[in-house]
């Protein structure tokens, strides 16, 4: 079911790449791996993978640079799923705003990882509970008055989106969230995708200021 | 206290010269500063203030040794205005009677004194400890302001005569110097402190980056090998501790534990003692958890819920979600374990009833347990005092209340106990 998905691993820890490859290699098609930004971009140009598993932190930069390099190379169909050990808010928000479609921690199990790859490949956004928590924090409160251009649509979450985020933060899957809110799973996916879009495009200054100030977690 | 209403004790703790003004102030409940200004003004009015001061000294007595320092009188605006007006009236009276130096001296001094008083009272409590003129910075500030303003005003009054410019000018220079020197020194000290703080932060960031690239990665790797249960738990705990140290907000927030730090501590405790991994998310902040009347109870109830998962649910994983809302803090503990029937829970298991329900009810909060064969969720909440300093003024309340309903599409038996006892404050 997922074996046709081509996956590229970008992580500067070889041990981690080897481990992930061993775990998911039979279920998705791993077409390459890289440990540095330059070789990663070259590898992506060559293999044009469906999904890139991307370490947020790497020497001399990180996931952001790889996504930018790939975008400049015209790889618009490639989806990026960010992996991180840090959970530092500014890292996570940064890589999402650079264009990643989801974020999971490196402690994720193989089954969940394959599922996340599949969902990102299908165009959905993958939110870990932690990322949902970040979003709730960053979009919390009323809009600041000193914001010059307020885009109501982009700078605020709807009540429904907040509920969906809250359920994900509580550890519910998309399906469970859909059941509890009496909506279809497709609707949940739409809500999550909209939140991702807001996260990427909103100029809400709190978002960046908050992320920069917050080195915890 | 002295028997006669005219006798009073000179102040020992609040005095500039002999403590007379301080004593009068304490006796009649007016800020000694006001008395002092009045005395100075009267002194300028032909020396009447000196007479009053001398009289005051004669009429007063030394405080007996061992007397506890009295509470400093606070400056009541009405009292200050009253004493000020009396002094002004006396001044004008004395001026009319001819007991007067000269307008060129008295009015500038009056203005300077008033301005100094304003500066003095406006300075914060940290620098406003009033002491002797030689010691404290505020006294210096006042003296400086007096000299500067006296100089400025006399300058304005007598400028036609160039020979008389020298004294006021000296006043301005000396006063300005006194005023500016401590200010410059403070700015310099602050800059120094900031610089070294930045250097420390940079060093810490460097260590954090290094540990992040090495140790945290390794710990994450270990956790990916689930066959070594003990090692995974160990790695997880270590990772949590290391992360709290690296990215923790403890020292940034002063002495109190923030909510995130308190949850970290709680999870280290639970994960070390029980075979369970907990994913946690904290939204919103409370600066000092231990100073809150109810939050420690919420954390204890949450701990109990997590321990219940470890003991009874038959799973080794749980999710914890804590959210700071406008008027309350809510914690959700969720597992995918076997669930249970709360009615048939034996009397030996007091945890749910006593450690969770009763405890939270005592604090004006409550708990709600939703359980099915697919898992259990325990929702705990306590009210938040109105003046809490959380960073959420959002509209988070309605959604949490909407979660009362359980999945009606699930045909399996489902238990739902609800002790939602929202206490009205």
Short mmCIF file of C-alpha atoms in Angstrom, two decimals, chain A residues 11-13 15-16 19-20 23 55 57-59 84-88 91 105-110 113 129-130 132-134 136-137 140-142 159 162-163 166-167 169-173 176 179-182 210 213-217, chain B residues 201 205 212-214 216-217 219-221 223-224 236 239 243 246-249 252 260 279-285 319-321 323 332 334 336 370 374 377 379 391-400 402-403 405-409:
data_model
loop_
_atom_site.label_atom_id
_atom_site.label_comp_id
_atom_site.label_asym_id
_atom_site.label_seq_id
_atom_site.Cartn_x
_atom_site.Cartn_y
_atom_site.Cartn_z
CA UNK A 11 20.00 13.31 8.76
CA UNK A 12 23.55 13.91 9.84
CA UNK A 13 23.49 10.91 12.16
CA UNK A 15 23.23 5.54 12.88
CA UNK A 16 19.80 7.09 12.81
CA UNK A 19 18.02 2.50 11.88
CA UNK A 20 15.15 4.20 10.09
CA UNK A 23 12.63 -0.15 10.03
CA UNK A 55 16.26 16.38 10.33
CA UNK A 57 19.07 20.29 12.97
CA UNK A 58 22.20 19.73 10.95
CA UNK A 59 25.67 21.21 11.04
CA UNK A 84 13.59 16.33 15.36
CA UNK A 85 14.91 15.43 18.76
CA UNK A 86 14.77 18.95 20.03
CA UNK A 87 11.14 20.01 20.19
CA UNK A 88 12.45 23.55 20.48
CA UNK A 91 13.08 25.08 15.25
CA UNK A 105 9.73 13.50 16.99
CA UNK A 106 12.53 11.03 16.42
CA UNK A 107 11.17 8.71 19.08
CA UNK A 108 8.19 7.89 16.85
CA UNK A 109 7.61 4.18 16.27
CA UNK A 110 8.03 2.59 12.79
CA UNK A 113 6.36 6.87 10.92
CA UNK A 129 0.58 16.39 19.80
CA UNK A 130 3.55 18.62 20.50
CA UNK A 132 -0.61 20.99 18.03
CA UNK A 133 0.37 22.36 21.43
CA UNK A 134 2.75 24.85 19.79
CA UNK A 136 -2.46 26.52 20.33
CA UNK A 137 0.16 28.47 22.23
CA UNK A 140 -3.59 31.95 21.78
CA UNK A 141 -5.13 35.17 22.92
CA UNK A 142 -6.63 38.02 21.02
CA UNK A 159 -13.23 27.58 17.11
CA UNK A 162 -8.89 24.97 17.95
CA UNK A 163 -10.98 22.01 19.03
CA UNK A 166 -6.82 20.43 21.26
CA UNK A 167 -7.80 16.84 20.55
CA UNK A 169 -2.64 17.67 21.60
CA UNK A 170 -4.50 15.34 23.94
CA UNK A 171 -3.25 12.35 21.98
CA UNK A 172 -6.26 11.52 19.81
CA UNK A 173 -5.75 10.34 16.25
CA UNK A 176 -10.78 9.52 17.00
CA UNK A 179 -15.63 10.58 15.93
CA UNK A 180 -15.62 12.76 19.00
CA UNK A 181 -16.50 15.90 17.10
CA UNK A 182 -19.05 14.13 14.90
CA UNK A 210 6.78 33.66 20.80
CA UNK A 213 11.47 33.72 23.14
CA UNK A 214 10.63 30.21 23.97
CA UNK A 215 13.63 27.95 24.29
CA UNK A 216 11.87 25.57 26.60
CA UNK A 217 10.45 22.13 25.96
CA UNK B 201 23.86 32.79 27.56
CA UNK B 205 23.70 27.96 23.93
CA UNK B 212 21.78 18.43 21.31
CA UNK B 213 23.83 17.11 18.42
CA UNK B 214 25.32 14.31 20.42
CA UNK B 216 20.03 13.93 22.76
CA UNK B 217 20.38 12.16 19.42
CA UNK B 219 19.06 9.06 23.70
CA UNK B 220 16.48 9.29 20.92
CA UNK B 221 18.19 6.39 19.16
CA UNK B 223 14.40 4.86 22.61
CA UNK B 224 13.86 3.42 19.17
CA UNK B 236 13.66 8.82 28.27
CA UNK B 239 16.45 12.99 27.94
CA UNK B 243 16.20 18.89 28.03
CA UNK B 246 19.15 22.83 28.38
CA UNK B 247 15.97 24.60 27.42
CA UNK B 248 14.46 25.02 30.85
CA UNK B 249 12.95 28.29 31.90
CA UNK B 252 14.44 32.98 33.63
CA UNK B 260 6.07 23.45 32.25
CA UNK B 279 3.98 12.24 25.97
CA UNK B 280 3.10 15.62 27.28
CA UNK B 281 2.01 18.95 25.92
CA UNK B 282 1.62 22.10 27.99
CA UNK B 283 -0.22 25.08 26.55
CA UNK B 284 -0.08 28.42 28.34
CA UNK B 285 2.04 29.31 31.31
CA UNK B 319 -0.64 11.21 26.89
CA UNK B 320 -0.81 14.21 29.14
CA UNK B 321 -2.21 17.52 27.99
CA UNK B 323 -3.91 23.76 29.24
CA UNK B 332 -6.14 15.45 30.43
CA UNK B 334 -5.35 9.69 28.22
CA UNK B 336 -5.36 3.37 25.14
CA UNK B 370 -14.47 8.74 30.40
CA UNK B 374 -10.59 1.58 23.83
CA UNK B 377 -9.38 9.68 29.68
CA UNK B 379 -9.92 15.19 32.87
CA UNK B 391 -0.33 34.32 28.82
CA UNK B 392 -3.71 33.29 27.55
CA UNK B 393 -6.60 35.61 27.25
CA UNK B 394 -8.10 33.45 24.61
CA UNK B 395 -11.41 31.74 24.27
CA UNK B 396 -10.38 28.31 25.32
CA UNK B 397 -13.21 27.57 27.71
CA UNK B 398 -16.07 26.46 25.58
CA UNK B 399 -14.31 23.62 23.83
CA UNK B 400 -13.23 21.92 27.02
CA UNK B 402 -18.02 20.59 25.01
CA UNK B 403 -15.96 17.49 25.61
CA UNK B 405 -20.09 14.07 25.49
CA UNK B 406 -18.59 10.72 24.77
CA UNK B 407 -18.66 8.97 21.50
CA UNK B 408 -22.31 8.00 20.92
CA UNK B 409 -21.43 6.11 17.76
#
